[in-house]
Amino acid sequence: MKLIVAVVQDKDSNRLSNALVERDFQATKLASTGGFLKAGSTTFLIGIKDEETDAVLEIIKNHCKSRDQLVAPVSPMGGNADSYVPYPVEVQVGGATVFIMDVERFEKF
Ligand code: 2BA
């Protein structure tokens, strides 16, 4: 068994969860926050059989778009101004950041 942990943008999370339900994959959605942008995201926990891994990855790939996002500059209050960038910087976020883990044991009580 595998556990897929997928960090996706909030904008894609409904489409992704609908697609997973449609294909009978069970998932848990957690509200999360990116460490760098500090923007809201959704983290999916998806428990599946080993042989379902590729199908789930394909669904994630097809429902999560990568987008460019602007990072506003943060002024270095009293700090070192040498590395301060006074204009917004564009970063590319997503489609999805996916971790695939082996599950040692799975129980439902
Ligand atoms: P954030 O940490 O908010 O990062 C958002 C985007 O900012 C990243 O997109 C990347 O393009 C950029 N970024 C992140 N750290 C950076 C840095 N130190 N310098 C320059 N640019 C940086 P993604 O790579 O697509 O990541 C999207 C979200 O996935 C991340 O949101 C984070 O919540 C999660 N994530 C990505 N890699 C991870 C990892 N190795 N472990 C845990 N979570 C991760």
PDB file of N, CA and C and ligand atoms in Angstrom, residues 7 33-39 41 91-97 99, ligand 1:
ATOM      1  N   VAL A   7       0.617  18.333  -2.165  1.00  0.00           N
ATOM      2  CA  VAL A   7       0.335  19.736  -1.829  1.00  0.00           C
ATOM      3  C   VAL A   7      -0.122  20.406  -3.116  1.00  0.00           C
ATOM      4  N   THR A  33      -0.388  25.626   4.571  1.00  0.00           N
ATOM      5  CA  THR A  33       0.174  26.934   4.209  1.00  0.00           C
ATOM      6  C   THR A  33       1.598  26.720   3.712  1.00  0.00           C
ATOM      7  N   GLY A  34       1.916  27.286   2.549  1.00  0.00           N
ATOM      8  CA  GLY A  34       3.273  27.161   2.011  1.00  0.00           C
ATOM      9  C   GLY A  34       4.268  27.928   2.863  1.00  0.00           C
ATOM     10  N   GLY A  35       5.409  27.319   3.114  1.00  0.00           N
ATOM     11  CA  GLY A  35       6.423  27.951   3.964  1.00  0.00           C
ATOM     12  C   GLY A  35       7.028  29.187   3.336  1.00  0.00           C
ATOM     13  N   PHE A  36       7.102  29.220   2.010  1.00  0.00           N
ATOM     14  CA  PHE A  36       7.780  30.324   1.335  1.00  0.00           C
ATOM     15  C   PHE A  36       6.821  31.475   1.050  1.00  0.00           C
ATOM     16  N   LEU A  37       5.721  31.184   0.348  1.00  0.00           N
ATOM     17  CA  LEU A  37       4.765  32.249  -0.004  1.00  0.00           C
ATOM     18  C   LEU A  37       3.793  32.555   1.139  1.00  0.00           C
ATOM     19  N   LYS A  38       3.672  31.621   2.081  1.00  0.00           N
ATOM     20  CA  LYS A  38       2.713  31.750   3.182  1.00  0.00           C
ATOM     21  C   LYS A  38       1.281  31.889   2.663  1.00  0.00           C
ATOM     22  N   ALA A  39       1.045  31.289   1.500  1.00  0.00           N
ATOM     23  CA  ALA A  39      -0.300  31.294   0.917  1.00  0.00           C
ATOM     24  C   ALA A  39      -0.989  29.980   1.260  1.00  0.00           C
ATOM     25  N   SER A  41      -2.884  26.518   0.930  1.00  0.00           N
ATOM     26  CA  SER A  41      -2.851  25.418  -0.042  1.00  0.00           C
ATOM     27  C   SER A  41      -3.654  24.273   0.563  1.00  0.00           C
ATOM     28  N   VAL A  91       7.336  33.880  -8.985  1.00  0.00           N
ATOM     29  CA  VAL A  91       7.759  32.480  -8.834  1.00  0.00           C
ATOM     30  C   VAL A  91       6.684  31.583  -9.437  1.00  0.00           C
ATOM     31  N   GLN A  92       7.103  30.408  -9.887  1.00  0.00           N
ATOM     32  CA  GLN A  92       6.137  29.467 -10.436  1.00  0.00           C
ATOM     33  C   GLN A  92       5.715  28.498  -9.331  1.00  0.00           C
ATOM     34  N   VAL A  93       4.415  28.374  -9.123  1.00  0.00           N
ATOM     35  CA  VAL A  93       3.913  27.482  -8.068  1.00  0.00           C
ATOM     36  C   VAL A  93       3.187  26.300  -8.696  1.00  0.00           C
ATOM     37  N   GLY A  94       3.474  25.115  -8.171  1.00  0.00           N
ATOM     38  CA  GLY A  94       2.727  23.903  -8.544  1.00  0.00           C
ATOM     39  C   GLY A  94       3.014  23.488  -9.964  1.00  0.00           C
ATOM     40  N   GLY A  95       2.116  22.826 -10.594  1.00  0.00           N
ATOM     41  CA  GLY A  95       0.916  22.054 -10.337  1.00  0.00           C
ATOM     42  C   GLY A  95       0.785  21.442  -8.968  1.00  0.00           C
ATOM     43  N   ALA A  96       1.539  20.404  -8.631  1.00  0.00           N
ATOM     44  CA  ALA A  96       1.391  19.754  -7.338  1.00  0.00           C
ATOM     45  C   ALA A  96       2.759  19.266  -6.881  1.00  0.00           C
ATOM     46  N   THR A  97       2.961  19.306  -5.562  1.00  0.00           N
ATOM     47  CA  THR A  97       4.180  18.719  -4.982  1.00  0.00           C
ATOM     48  C   THR A  97       3.756  17.407  -4.342  1.00  0.00           C
ATOM     49  N   PHE A  99       4.514  13.555  -2.655  1.00  0.00           N
ATOM     50  CA  PHE A  99       5.386  12.599  -1.967  1.00  0.00           C
ATOM     51  C   PHE A  99       4.674  11.235  -2.012  1.00  0.00           C
TER      52      PHE A  99
HETATM   53  P1  2BA B   1       5.737  27.510  -0.792  1.00  0.00           P
HETATM   54  O1  2BA B   1       6.769  27.066   0.169  1.00  0.00           O
HETATM   55  O2  2BA B   1       4.906  28.679  -0.411  1.00  0.00           O
HETATM   56  O3  2BA B   1       6.485  27.808  -2.181  1.00  0.00           O
HETATM   57  C1  2BA B   1       5.788  28.368  -3.278  1.00  0.00           C
HETATM   58  C2  2BA B   1       6.693  28.453  -4.489  1.00  0.00           C
HETATM   59  O4  2BA B   1       7.737  29.385  -4.221  1.00  0.00           O
HETATM   60  C3  2BA B   1       7.394  27.136  -4.852  1.00  0.00           C
HETATM   61  O5  2BA B   1       6.545  26.398  -5.706  1.00  0.00           O
HETATM   62  C4  2BA B   1       8.666  27.618  -5.536  1.00  0.00           C
HETATM   63  O6  2BA B   1       8.418  27.935  -6.891  1.00  0.00           O
HETATM   64  C5  2BA B   1       8.958  28.929  -4.807  1.00  0.00           C
HETATM   65  N1  2BA B   1       9.936  28.754  -3.710  1.00  0.00           N
HETATM   66  C6  2BA B   1       9.826  28.029  -2.600  1.00  0.00           C
HETATM   67  N2  2BA B   1      10.902  28.157  -1.809  1.00  0.00           N
HETATM   68  C7  2BA B   1      11.731  28.989  -2.459  1.00  0.00           C
HETATM   69  C8  2BA B   1      13.021  29.531  -2.173  1.00  0.00           C
HETATM   70  N3  2BA B   1      13.680  29.238  -1.044  1.00  0.00           N
HETATM   71  N4  2BA B   1      13.569  30.365  -3.098  1.00  0.00           N
HETATM   72  C9  2BA B   1      12.935  30.675  -4.232  1.00  0.00           C
HETATM   73  N5  2BA B   1      11.715  30.227  -4.550  1.00  0.00           N
HETATM   74  C10 2BA B   1      11.119  29.382  -3.686  1.00  0.00           C
HETATM   75  P2  2BA B   1       6.514  24.811  -5.609  1.00  0.00           P
HETATM   76  O7  2BA B   1       7.907  24.275  -5.644  1.00  0.00           O
HETATM   77  O8  2BA B   1       5.575  24.331  -6.675  1.00  0.00           O
HETATM   78  O9  2BA B   1       5.932  24.449  -4.175  1.00  0.00           O
HETATM   79  C11 2BA B   1       4.561  24.650  -3.857  1.00  0.00           C
HETATM   80  C12 2BA B   1       4.307  24.319  -2.397  1.00  0.00           C
HETATM   81  O10 2BA B   1       4.587  22.933  -2.185  1.00  0.00           O
HETATM   82  C13 2BA B   1       5.254  25.043  -1.427  1.00  0.00           C
HETATM   83  O11 2BA B   1       4.725  26.323  -1.119  1.00  0.00           O
HETATM   84  C14 2BA B   1       5.244  24.100  -0.209  1.00  0.00           C
HETATM   85  O12 2BA B   1       4.059  24.283   0.549  1.00  0.00           O
HETATM   86  C15 2BA B   1       5.152  22.739  -0.877  1.00  0.00           C
HETATM   87  N6  2BA B   1       6.478  22.147  -1.034  1.00  0.00           N
HETATM   88  C16 2BA B   1       7.316  22.268  -2.084  1.00  0.00           C
HETATM   89  N7  2BA B   1       8.446  21.569  -1.904  1.00  0.00           N
HETATM   90  C17 2BA B   1       8.334  20.996  -0.680  1.00  0.00           C
HETATM   91  C18 2BA B   1       9.171  20.140   0.096  1.00  0.00           C
HETATM   92  N8  2BA B   1      10.392  19.725  -0.344  1.00  0.00           N
HETATM   93  N9  2BA B   1       8.739  19.746   1.322  1.00  0.00           N
HETATM   94  C19 2BA B   1       7.519  20.141   1.772  1.00  0.00           C
HETATM   95  N10 2BA B   1       6.661  20.938   1.083  1.00  0.00           N
HETATM   96  C20 2BA B   1       7.072  21.368  -0.117  1.00  0.00           C
END
